Short mmCIF file of C-alpha atoms and ligand atoms in Angstrom, two decimals:
data_model
loop_
_atom_site.label_atom_id
_atom_site.label_comp_id
_atom_site.label_asym_id
_atom_site.label_seq_id
_atom_site.Cartn_x
_atom_site.Cartn_y
_atom_site.Cartn_z
CA MET A 139 -27.23 -188.66 5.27
CA LEU A 140 -27.56 -186.16 8.03
CA GLY A 141 -24.84 -183.55 8.25
CA LYS A 142 -22.83 -182.57 11.32
CA ALA A 143 -25.11 -179.64 11.90
CA GLY A 144 -28.20 -181.85 11.98
CA LEU A 145 -26.63 -184.20 14.54
CA ARG A 146 -26.13 -181.26 16.87
CA ALA A 147 -29.87 -181.41 17.44
CA LEU A 148 -29.40 -184.68 19.39
CA PRO A 149 -30.24 -184.21 23.09
CA SER A 150 -27.41 -184.45 25.63
CA VAL A 151 -27.08 -187.34 28.10
CA ASP A 152 -27.98 -184.96 30.93
CA ARG A 153 -31.12 -183.78 29.22
CA LEU A 154 -32.22 -187.35 28.53
CA LEU A 155 -31.51 -188.34 32.14
CA GLY A 156 -33.63 -185.46 33.34
CA MET A 157 -36.67 -186.51 31.34
CA ALA A 158 -39.67 -188.05 33.07
CA GLU A 159 -39.69 -190.94 30.54
CA GLY A 160 -36.31 -192.08 31.83
CA ALA A 161 -37.29 -192.37 35.48
CA GLY A 162 -38.29 -196.03 35.27
CA VAL A 163 -35.06 -197.15 33.62
CA THR A 164 -32.93 -195.10 36.02
CA ASP A 165 -34.81 -196.57 38.97
CA ARG A 166 -34.12 -200.04 37.79
CA PHE A 167 -30.52 -199.83 36.57
CA GLY A 168 -29.10 -196.81 38.38
CA HIS A 169 -27.77 -193.48 37.15
CA ALA A 170 -24.31 -194.65 36.12
CA GLU A 171 -25.55 -197.59 34.04
CA VAL A 172 -28.16 -195.50 32.24
CA SER A 173 -25.66 -192.72 31.47
CA ALA A 174 -23.24 -195.22 29.97
CA ALA A 175 -25.99 -196.83 27.89
CA LEU A 176 -27.19 -193.44 26.66
CA ARG A 177 -23.67 -192.47 25.60
CA GLN A 178 -23.42 -195.74 23.70
CA VAL A 179 -26.78 -195.21 21.98
CA LEU A 180 -25.97 -191.57 21.09
CA ALA A 181 -22.65 -192.66 19.60
CA ALA A 182 -24.43 -195.27 17.52
CA ILE A 183 -26.98 -192.71 16.31
CA ARG A 184 -24.17 -190.33 15.35
CA ALA A 185 -22.61 -193.11 13.30
CA GLU A 186 -25.91 -194.08 11.69
CA ALA A 187 -26.97 -190.42 11.15
CA PRO A 188 -30.59 -191.35 10.45
CA GLU A 189 -33.08 -188.91 9.04
CA PRO A 190 -35.18 -187.85 10.82
CA LEU A 191 -33.35 -188.16 14.15
CA PRO A 192 -35.11 -190.33 16.73
CA GLU A 193 -37.22 -188.62 19.37
CA PRO A 194 -35.69 -188.40 22.88
CA ALA A 195 -38.21 -190.96 24.16
CA ALA A 196 -37.06 -193.41 21.48
CA ILE A 197 -33.43 -192.86 22.45
CA LEU A 198 -34.29 -193.63 26.07
CA ALA A 199 -36.22 -196.72 25.01
CA ARG A 200 -33.24 -197.96 22.99
CA ALA A 201 -30.93 -197.50 25.97
CA GLY A 202 -33.49 -199.29 28.14
CA ALA A 203 -33.62 -202.23 25.72
CA LEU A 204 -29.82 -202.40 25.71
CA LEU A 205 -29.68 -202.54 29.49
CA GLU A 206 -32.52 -205.05 29.59
CA ALA A 207 -30.71 -207.38 27.19
CA ARG A 208 -27.46 -207.09 29.14
CA ASP A 209 -29.28 -207.79 32.39
CA ARG A 210 -30.90 -211.04 31.23
CA SER A 211 -29.37 -213.92 33.09
CA GLY A 212 -28.04 -216.92 31.22
CA LEU A 213 -29.20 -218.89 34.25
CA ARG A 214 -32.82 -217.73 34.04
CA PRO A 215 -35.41 -220.51 34.28
CA LEU A 216 -36.28 -222.22 31.02
CA PHE A 217 -38.72 -224.81 29.75
CA ASN A 218 -36.93 -228.13 29.37
CA LEU A 219 -38.95 -229.77 26.62
CA THR A 220 -36.03 -231.85 25.36
CA GLY A 221 -37.62 -235.03 26.64
CA THR A 222 -34.60 -235.70 28.85
CA VAL A 223 -35.75 -235.34 32.43
CA LEU A 224 -32.34 -235.28 34.12
CA HIS A 225 -30.57 -233.16 31.52
CA THR A 226 -27.00 -232.52 32.66
CA ASN A 227 -26.67 -229.41 30.47
CA LEU A 228 -29.93 -228.04 31.84
CA GLY A 229 -29.04 -228.56 35.48
CA ARG A 230 -30.38 -232.08 36.16
CA ALA A 231 -32.91 -232.57 38.99
CA LEU A 232 -35.48 -229.93 39.90
CA LEU A 233 -35.65 -229.64 43.65
CA ALA A 234 -38.65 -230.42 45.80
CA GLU A 235 -40.41 -227.45 47.39
CA ALA A 236 -39.24 -228.62 50.81
CA ALA A 237 -35.64 -228.53 49.58
CA VAL A 238 -36.05 -225.09 48.04
CA GLU A 239 -37.46 -223.76 51.31
CA ALA A 240 -34.72 -225.35 53.41
CA ALA A 241 -32.01 -223.97 51.12
CA THR A 242 -33.54 -220.51 51.11
CA ALA A 243 -33.79 -220.44 54.90
CA ALA A 244 -30.17 -221.57 55.24
CA MET A 245 -29.03 -218.87 52.80
CA ARG A 246 -30.71 -216.12 54.72
CA ASP A 247 -29.67 -216.96 58.24
CA ALA A 248 -26.94 -218.46 60.36
CA VAL A 249 -27.34 -222.21 60.93
CA ALA A 250 -25.64 -224.76 63.20
CA LEU A 251 -23.52 -226.08 60.34
CA GLU A 252 -20.63 -227.30 62.48
CA PHE A 253 -22.09 -226.64 65.88
CA ASP A 254 -23.79 -229.10 68.21
CA LEU A 255 -26.95 -227.51 69.54
CA ASP A 256 -27.19 -230.09 72.36
CA THR A 257 -23.75 -229.62 73.85
CA GLY A 258 -22.93 -226.14 72.61
CA LYS A 259 -19.65 -227.52 71.31
CA ARG A 260 -18.23 -227.88 67.84
CA GLY A 261 -20.17 -230.27 65.62
CA GLU A 262 -19.57 -231.88 62.25
CA ARG A 263 -21.23 -230.84 59.02
CA ASP A 264 -21.76 -234.49 58.09
CA ASP A 265 -23.90 -235.01 61.20
CA HIS A 266 -26.90 -233.45 59.50
CA LEU A 267 -27.11 -236.22 56.91
CA ARG A 268 -25.40 -239.16 58.58
CA GLU A 269 -28.44 -240.60 60.36
CA LEU A 270 -30.73 -240.13 57.37
CA LEU A 271 -28.30 -241.81 55.03
CA ARG A 272 -27.76 -244.70 57.44
CA GLU A 273 -31.49 -245.13 57.75
CA LEU A 274 -32.11 -245.00 53.98
CA THR A 275 -29.19 -247.17 52.87
CA GLY A 276 -28.48 -249.47 55.81
CA ALA A 277 -24.83 -248.41 55.77
CA GLU A 278 -22.79 -247.94 58.94
CA ASP A 279 -21.68 -244.45 58.12
CA ALA A 280 -21.89 -241.80 55.41
CA THR A 281 -20.32 -238.63 54.12
CA VAL A 282 -21.11 -236.17 51.36
CA VAL A 283 -18.93 -234.22 48.90
CA ASN A 284 -19.34 -231.89 45.93
CA ASN A 285 -20.55 -234.47 43.39
CA ASN A 286 -20.17 -238.15 42.60
CA ALA A 287 -17.00 -237.52 40.60
CA ALA A 288 -15.53 -236.07 43.80
CA ALA A 289 -16.86 -239.01 45.79
CA VAL A 290 -15.08 -241.46 43.48
CA LEU A 291 -11.89 -239.37 43.51
CA ILE A 292 -11.61 -239.13 47.28
CA ALA A 293 -12.67 -242.75 47.85
CA LEU A 294 -10.04 -244.01 45.39
CA ASN A 295 -7.38 -241.75 46.85
CA THR A 296 -8.17 -242.77 50.42
CA LEU A 297 -8.28 -246.51 49.74
CA GLY A 298 -5.65 -246.87 47.11
CA GLU A 299 -3.10 -244.05 46.87
CA GLY A 300 0.22 -245.45 45.70
CA ARG A 301 -1.36 -248.84 45.26
CA GLU A 302 -3.41 -250.68 42.65
CA ALA A 303 -7.12 -250.74 41.92
CA ILE A 304 -8.51 -253.67 40.00
CA VAL A 305 -11.35 -252.95 37.60
CA SER A 306 -13.02 -254.77 34.74
CA ARG A 307 -12.27 -253.60 31.18
CA GLY A 308 -16.03 -253.57 30.67
CA GLU A 309 -16.38 -250.84 33.29
CA LEU A 310 -13.69 -248.32 32.26
CA ILE A 311 -16.30 -245.77 31.36
CA GLU A 312 -16.33 -242.19 30.21
CA ILE A 313 -19.26 -240.34 31.78
CA GLY A 314 -18.96 -237.23 29.67
CA GLY A 315 -16.82 -234.15 29.81
CA ALA A 316 -13.47 -235.14 31.23
CA PHE A 317 -14.73 -237.83 33.57
CA ARG A 318 -12.99 -240.96 32.41
CA MET A 319 -12.41 -243.64 34.96
CA PRO A 320 -8.73 -244.23 34.04
CA ASP A 321 -7.99 -240.49 34.28
CA ILE A 322 -9.72 -240.13 37.66
CA MET A 323 -7.71 -243.07 38.93
CA ALA A 324 -4.46 -241.51 37.79
CA ARG A 325 -5.36 -238.23 39.51
CA ALA A 326 -6.28 -240.14 42.66
CA GLY A 327 -2.77 -241.59 42.67
CA VAL A 328 -4.05 -245.10 42.07
CA ARG A 329 -2.55 -247.51 39.56
CA LEU A 330 -5.16 -249.03 37.31
CA VAL A 331 -5.11 -252.77 36.81
CA GLU A 332 -7.52 -253.77 34.06
CA VAL A 333 -8.89 -257.27 34.05
CA GLY A 334 -11.12 -259.30 31.75
CA THR A 335 -12.26 -258.09 28.36
CA THR A 336 -14.77 -255.52 27.18
CA ASN A 337 -17.65 -257.98 27.13
CA ARG A 338 -16.64 -260.64 29.64
CA THR A 339 -14.94 -260.58 33.01
CA HIS A 340 -14.84 -263.58 35.34
CA PRO A 341 -14.06 -264.10 39.04
CA LYS A 342 -10.76 -265.74 38.08
CA ASP A 343 -9.67 -262.55 36.29
CA TYR A 344 -9.96 -260.53 39.50
CA LYS A 345 -8.38 -263.30 41.58
CA ALA A 346 -5.36 -263.53 39.29
CA ALA A 347 -4.76 -259.77 39.56
CA LEU A 348 -4.88 -259.60 43.37
CA HIS A 349 -1.51 -259.25 45.04
CA PRO A 350 0.11 -257.39 47.97
CA GLU A 351 0.09 -254.09 46.06
CA THR A 352 -3.69 -254.18 45.61
CA GLY A 353 -5.38 -251.29 47.39
CA LEU A 354 -8.96 -251.99 46.36
CA VAL A 355 -11.29 -253.70 43.95
CA LEU A 356 -13.57 -251.33 42.06
CA LYS A 357 -16.95 -251.90 40.49
CA VAL A 358 -18.39 -249.17 38.27
CA HIS A 359 -21.98 -248.94 37.10
CA THR A 360 -21.83 -248.70 33.31
CA SER A 361 -24.34 -245.88 33.51
CA ASN A 362 -24.58 -244.56 29.99
CA TYR A 363 -24.13 -247.66 27.89
CA ARG A 364 -24.86 -251.33 27.96
CA ILE A 365 -23.04 -254.27 26.48
CA GLU A 366 -25.40 -256.88 25.19
CA GLY A 367 -24.99 -260.35 23.74
CA PHE A 368 -22.15 -262.65 24.82
CA THR A 369 -21.40 -260.98 28.14
CA SER A 370 -20.60 -261.80 31.69
CA GLU A 371 -19.71 -259.69 34.67
CA VAL A 372 -18.98 -260.44 38.28
CA GLY A 373 -21.84 -259.25 40.47
CA GLY A 374 -21.44 -257.04 43.49
CA ALA A 375 -21.78 -259.81 46.07
CA ALA A 376 -19.30 -262.12 44.37
CA LEU A 377 -16.83 -259.30 43.86
CA ALA A 378 -17.07 -258.20 47.49
CA ALA A 379 -16.37 -261.80 48.55
CA ILE A 380 -13.30 -261.97 46.29
CA ALA A 381 -11.98 -258.67 47.67
CA HIS A 382 -12.58 -259.64 51.29
CA GLU A 383 -10.90 -262.99 50.89
CA ALA A 384 -7.80 -261.06 49.85
CA GLY A 385 -8.28 -258.57 52.69
CA VAL A 386 -8.92 -255.53 50.48
CA PRO A 387 -11.99 -253.28 50.32
CA MET A 388 -14.47 -253.16 47.46
CA LEU A 389 -15.74 -249.82 46.19
CA ASN A 390 -18.94 -249.76 44.15
CA ASP A 391 -19.57 -246.60 42.12
CA LEU A 392 -23.29 -246.78 41.44
CA GLY A 393 -23.37 -243.55 39.43
CA SER A 394 -26.94 -242.37 39.62
CA GLY A 395 -27.90 -244.66 42.42
CA THR A 396 -31.45 -244.88 43.61
CA LEU A 397 -32.77 -245.20 47.12
CA ILE A 398 -35.96 -246.96 46.06
CA ASP A 399 -37.10 -249.59 43.59
CA LEU A 400 -38.26 -247.63 40.55
CA SER A 401 -40.18 -250.45 38.88
CA PRO A 402 -43.55 -249.48 40.43
CA TYR A 403 -43.10 -246.12 38.69
CA GLY A 404 -42.74 -247.66 35.26
CA MET A 405 -38.95 -247.74 35.06
CA ALA A 406 -36.57 -250.66 34.81
CA ARG A 407 -35.44 -252.21 38.02
CA GLU A 408 -32.07 -250.88 39.14
CA PRO A 409 -30.16 -252.11 42.16
CA THR A 410 -30.74 -249.72 45.06
CA VAL A 411 -28.01 -248.27 47.24
CA ARG A 412 -29.25 -250.43 50.12
CA GLU A 413 -28.83 -253.55 47.99
CA ALA A 414 -25.30 -252.53 47.02
CA VAL A 415 -24.49 -252.11 50.71
CA GLU A 416 -26.09 -255.46 51.59
CA GLU A 417 -24.07 -257.18 48.87
CA GLY A 418 -20.99 -256.37 50.92
CA ALA A 419 -19.48 -253.34 49.20
CA ASP A 420 -17.27 -251.54 51.71
CA LEU A 421 -18.03 -248.18 50.13
CA VAL A 422 -20.79 -247.15 47.73
CA THR A 423 -20.81 -243.82 45.88
CA PHE A 424 -23.75 -242.13 44.11
CA SER A 425 -25.00 -238.76 42.89
CA GLY A 426 -27.34 -236.29 44.59
CA ASP A 427 -28.84 -234.77 41.44
CA LYS A 428 -29.56 -237.79 39.28
CA LEU A 429 -32.38 -240.19 40.13
CA LEU A 430 -32.26 -239.15 43.77
CA GLY A 431 -33.72 -235.79 42.78
CA GLY A 432 -31.69 -233.44 44.97
CA PRO A 433 -29.01 -230.81 44.41
CA GLN A 434 -25.58 -231.63 43.00
CA ALA A 435 -23.73 -233.77 45.54
CA GLY A 436 -21.82 -237.02 45.87
CA PHE A 437 -22.62 -239.48 48.64
CA ILE A 438 -20.23 -242.04 50.05
CA VAL A 439 -21.78 -244.63 52.35
CA GLY A 440 -20.24 -247.72 53.90
CA ARG A 441 -17.97 -249.01 56.63
CA ARG A 442 -17.30 -246.64 59.47
CA GLU A 443 -13.50 -246.82 59.56
CA LEU A 444 -13.30 -246.18 55.83
CA ILE A 445 -15.65 -243.18 56.05
CA GLU A 446 -13.54 -241.89 58.93
CA ALA A 447 -10.43 -242.26 56.81
CA ILE A 448 -12.12 -240.32 54.01
CA ASN A 449 -13.04 -237.57 56.46
CA ARG A 450 -9.40 -237.34 57.56
CA ASN A 451 -8.21 -237.02 53.95
CA PRO A 452 -7.22 -233.36 53.34
CA MET A 453 -9.06 -233.57 50.01
CA LYS A 454 -12.31 -233.65 52.00
CA ARG A 455 -11.96 -229.99 52.88
CA ALA A 456 -11.57 -229.12 49.20
CA LEU A 457 -14.58 -231.18 48.16
CA ARG A 458 -17.03 -230.45 50.94
CA VAL A 459 -20.49 -228.97 50.39
CA ASP A 460 -21.87 -225.74 51.82
CA LYS A 461 -24.81 -225.14 54.15
CA ILE A 462 -27.20 -224.36 51.30
CA ARG A 463 -26.79 -227.69 49.64
CA LEU A 464 -26.71 -229.57 52.93
CA ALA A 465 -30.05 -228.04 53.87
CA ALA A 466 -31.52 -228.97 50.48
CA LEU A 467 -30.09 -232.50 50.68
CA GLU A 468 -31.48 -233.07 54.14
CA ALA A 469 -34.95 -231.94 53.08
CA THR A 470 -34.78 -234.11 49.94
CA LEU A 471 -33.67 -237.22 51.81
CA LYS A 472 -36.41 -236.76 54.41
CA LEU A 473 -39.02 -237.10 51.67
CA TYR A 474 -37.89 -240.71 51.21
CA ARG A 475 -39.19 -241.51 54.71
CA ASP A 476 -42.69 -241.37 53.23
CA PRO A 477 -42.54 -243.44 50.02
CA GLN A 478 -46.31 -243.18 49.45
CA ARG A 479 -46.15 -239.46 48.86
CA LEU A 480 -42.71 -239.38 47.26
CA ALA A 481 -43.92 -239.10 43.66
CA GLU A 482 -46.16 -236.21 44.66
CA ARG A 483 -43.38 -234.30 46.38
CA LEU A 484 -40.22 -235.10 44.46
CA PRO A 485 -40.31 -233.44 41.01
CA THR A 486 -37.86 -235.93 39.46
CA LEU A 487 -40.03 -238.89 40.34
CA ARG A 488 -43.23 -237.02 39.52
CA LEU A 489 -41.97 -236.16 36.03
CA LEU A 490 -40.48 -239.59 35.36
CA SER A 491 -43.71 -241.32 36.32
CA ARG A 492 -46.13 -239.01 34.47
CA PRO A 493 -48.51 -241.21 32.48
CA GLN A 494 -48.48 -240.79 28.72
CA ALA A 495 -52.27 -240.25 28.66
CA GLU A 496 -51.92 -237.23 30.91
CA ILE A 497 -49.18 -235.75 28.71
CA GLU A 498 -51.23 -236.44 25.61
CA ALA A 499 -54.26 -234.64 27.09
CA GLN A 500 -52.01 -231.68 27.83
CA ALA A 501 -50.63 -231.66 24.28
CA ARG A 502 -54.14 -231.67 22.80
CA ARG A 503 -55.27 -228.96 25.23
CA ILE A 504 -52.55 -226.46 24.38
CA LEU A 505 -52.32 -227.26 20.66
CA PRO A 506 -54.98 -224.77 19.45
CA ALA A 507 -53.60 -221.86 21.50
CA LEU A 508 -50.06 -222.69 20.45
CA ALA A 509 -50.94 -222.79 16.76
CA GLY A 510 -52.13 -219.19 17.02
CA LEU A 511 -48.89 -218.01 18.62
CA LEU A 512 -46.38 -219.49 16.21
CA PRO A 513 -44.92 -217.47 13.33
CA PRO A 514 -46.65 -217.85 9.98
CA GLY A 515 -45.53 -220.89 8.03
CA VAL A 516 -44.87 -223.03 11.10
CA ALA A 517 -47.12 -226.09 11.29
CA VAL A 518 -47.76 -227.83 14.59
CA GLU A 519 -49.24 -231.22 15.44
CA ALA A 520 -49.46 -233.40 18.52
CA MET A 521 -47.60 -236.70 18.37
CA PRO A 522 -46.35 -239.51 20.59
CA CYS A 523 -42.65 -239.50 21.44
CA HIS A 524 -40.22 -241.03 23.91
CA SER A 525 -38.61 -239.32 26.88
CA GLN A 526 -35.28 -240.29 28.33
CA ILE A 527 -34.30 -240.36 31.97
CA GLY A 528 -30.92 -238.77 31.32
CA SER A 529 -27.64 -238.35 33.21
CA GLY A 530 -26.66 -241.87 32.31
CA ALA A 531 -29.42 -243.40 34.38
CA LEU A 532 -31.07 -246.37 32.66
CA PRO A 533 -29.75 -245.40 29.20
CA LEU A 534 -31.85 -247.84 27.21
CA ASP A 535 -35.01 -247.21 29.11
CA THR A 536 -37.30 -244.74 27.36
CA LEU A 537 -40.62 -243.51 28.68
CA PRO A 538 -43.63 -243.23 26.36
CA SER A 539 -44.55 -239.57 26.18
CA PHE A 540 -46.36 -237.02 24.06
CA GLY A 541 -45.21 -233.86 22.38
CA LEU A 542 -45.76 -231.15 19.83
CA ARG A 543 -44.02 -231.37 16.50
CA LEU A 544 -43.22 -227.99 14.97
CA ALA A 545 -42.38 -228.06 11.28
CA ALA A 546 -41.05 -225.04 9.39
CA PRO A 547 -40.56 -224.63 5.65
CA GLY A 548 -36.89 -225.55 5.31
CA GLY A 549 -33.90 -226.12 7.53
CA ARG A 550 -33.02 -222.44 7.92
CA ALA A 551 -36.55 -221.59 8.97
CA LEU A 552 -36.44 -224.39 11.54
CA GLU A 553 -33.13 -223.12 12.93
CA ALA A 554 -34.61 -219.62 13.13
CA LEU A 555 -37.65 -220.94 14.97
CA ALA A 556 -35.48 -222.85 17.47
CA ALA A 557 -33.38 -219.70 17.99
CA ALA A 558 -36.48 -217.54 18.53
CA LEU A 559 -37.73 -220.01 21.15
CA ARG A 560 -34.34 -219.91 22.90
CA ASP A 561 -34.49 -216.11 22.91
CA LEU A 562 -37.79 -215.89 24.80
CA PRO A 563 -37.92 -214.36 28.30
CA ARG A 564 -38.18 -217.95 29.45
CA PRO A 565 -36.30 -219.94 26.81
CA VAL A 566 -38.03 -223.00 25.36
CA ILE A 567 -35.63 -225.84 24.57
CA GLY A 568 -36.86 -228.65 22.36
CA ARG A 569 -35.18 -231.35 20.36
CA LEU A 570 -34.46 -231.16 16.63
CA ARG A 571 -35.43 -234.46 15.06
CA ASP A 572 -36.28 -235.62 11.56
CA GLY A 573 -36.50 -232.11 10.16
CA ALA A 574 -38.80 -230.83 12.92
CA LEU A 575 -38.56 -229.33 16.37
CA VAL A 576 -40.16 -231.65 18.91
CA LEU A 577 -41.35 -230.27 22.23
CA ASP A 578 -41.78 -233.22 24.61
CA LEU A 579 -44.31 -232.04 27.21
CA ARG A 580 -43.31 -234.49 29.96
CA CYS A 581 -41.59 -231.74 31.95
CA LEU A 582 -44.13 -228.99 31.24
CA THR A 583 -45.81 -228.12 34.52
CA ASP A 584 -46.60 -224.42 34.06
CA GLU A 585 -48.97 -224.55 31.11
CA ALA A 586 -50.33 -221.00 31.45
CA GLY A 587 -46.82 -219.61 31.83
CA PHE A 588 -45.73 -221.52 28.75
CA LEU A 589 -48.46 -219.98 26.59
CA SER A 590 -48.05 -216.42 27.87
CA ASN A 591 -44.30 -216.76 27.28
CA LEU A 592 -44.88 -217.91 23.69
CA ALA A 593 -47.09 -214.89 23.10
CA LYS A 594 -43.82 -212.90 23.20
CA LEU A 595 -42.49 -214.62 20.07
CA PRO A 596 -41.80 -212.17 17.27
CA SER A 597 -44.57 -212.99 14.81
CA SER A 598 -42.11 -213.70 12.04
CA HIS A 599 -38.39 -214.07 11.84
CA GLY A 600 -36.20 -213.88 8.79
CA ALA A 601 -36.42 -217.01 6.75
CA VAL A 602 -39.85 -218.19 7.92
C1 PLP B 26 -22.77 -239.73 36.73
C2 PLP B 26 -21.71 -240.66 37.17
C3 PLP B 26 -20.57 -240.19 37.82
C4 PLP B 26 -20.36 -238.73 38.07
O1 PLP B 26 -21.32 -238.23 38.95
P1 PLP B 26 -21.53 -236.65 39.10
O2 PLP B 26 -22.50 -236.53 40.24
O3 PLP B 26 -22.07 -236.17 37.82
O4 PLP B 26 -20.22 -236.06 39.43
C5 PLP B 26 -19.63 -241.10 38.23
N1 PLP B 26 -19.78 -242.42 38.01
C6 PLP B 26 -20.87 -242.92 37.36
C7 PLP B 26 -20.95 -244.39 37.14
C8 PLP B 26 -21.87 -242.05 36.93
O5 PLP B 26 -22.95 -242.52 36.30
#
């Protein structure tokens, strides 16, 4: 242990700050930050009292590393190799280049958000998307709010506050987090009237529940689960007819919603928003960042007077979206005008429709380089796997994919490997399965970046 006298040999903060070696760090983080970090490092060295004392350059480097670590953003880009393309916890859809550019331009400059460039008078922020949404869905009118949960909340509140909403017991879903249909209804001020049973609901169940207190009939896409076997549900068209006969509107929450038929891209056929509108739903709600492939948003399309009523609801102001997202949404929706090139331009569709053979070729290509970068003791092999769409879209539909299976000697070693991958400058997130870490390569686009990032792995870590 070094005595008090020895510690006196430590350089002062001022001397360290004056050294040429510190110029880079000071440039990057500023004088105040570097001084504070140096004080912290010097205090730690005094407590550790190492012998010999570290050189001044080493002290500066330690302060630099401290600042570097503190500066790393938790929101920095990562490699999503979980196999779930629309991963809610990893931010769902990746935006198209056109959307990124539009959002960036709108961030930097003033835009005619609520200003009519033709008349020079006040405009409406919904005007930027209204025509596009009408064109793409066939609906009379449209509005957009913060996310689909908000769309459902404001639609329920507008149509049914203080009144009843009839919904099938088979559709009282929980989407995840705190989004449970019965809770949203309560917050919207709507009284829930459940009809039918978990597996079967018939037209007569809805009809028997209709009465003068009914505000609306609700249909909810059972996004993240499916009931199979002895089941029956009332389809959108039949339900709309039942509602209209009683003079009440029908709201269809499509959840993910898709603007196009996805079956040509190798996915199961899902009803499109246009079809839901054609079936007679008075309002249809769907997400911006699920299958649609845009930023987080909730769309409400449908009958004009109902959309107008939603726009008059004071909640609208609290749930509205900003210019950045509107710009990105507009650019995303415009891509749908050219379906032939959609898969090329929209990352969500491009990733979901990537052929397994292409992913397999990629896995085999990077396997040798990867094997050389992994810590000793970690074995890696290429293997087929299955990707998921995610975000509750087509829950039972998996996509044949290919990945790399990393096996470490023992559970602790595997955990350490997963942690080391998460700690990289660009974190790599895989999926732990059957005692191995599987990296599904479906969403790997930047192959060179992936390998140079892995080169920064510490060559061994603890238990491995
Ligand atoms: C995902 C989903 C929601 C919530 O949408 P967000 O855009 O995540 O707010 C609501 N209803 C259904 C049926 C869903 O699938």
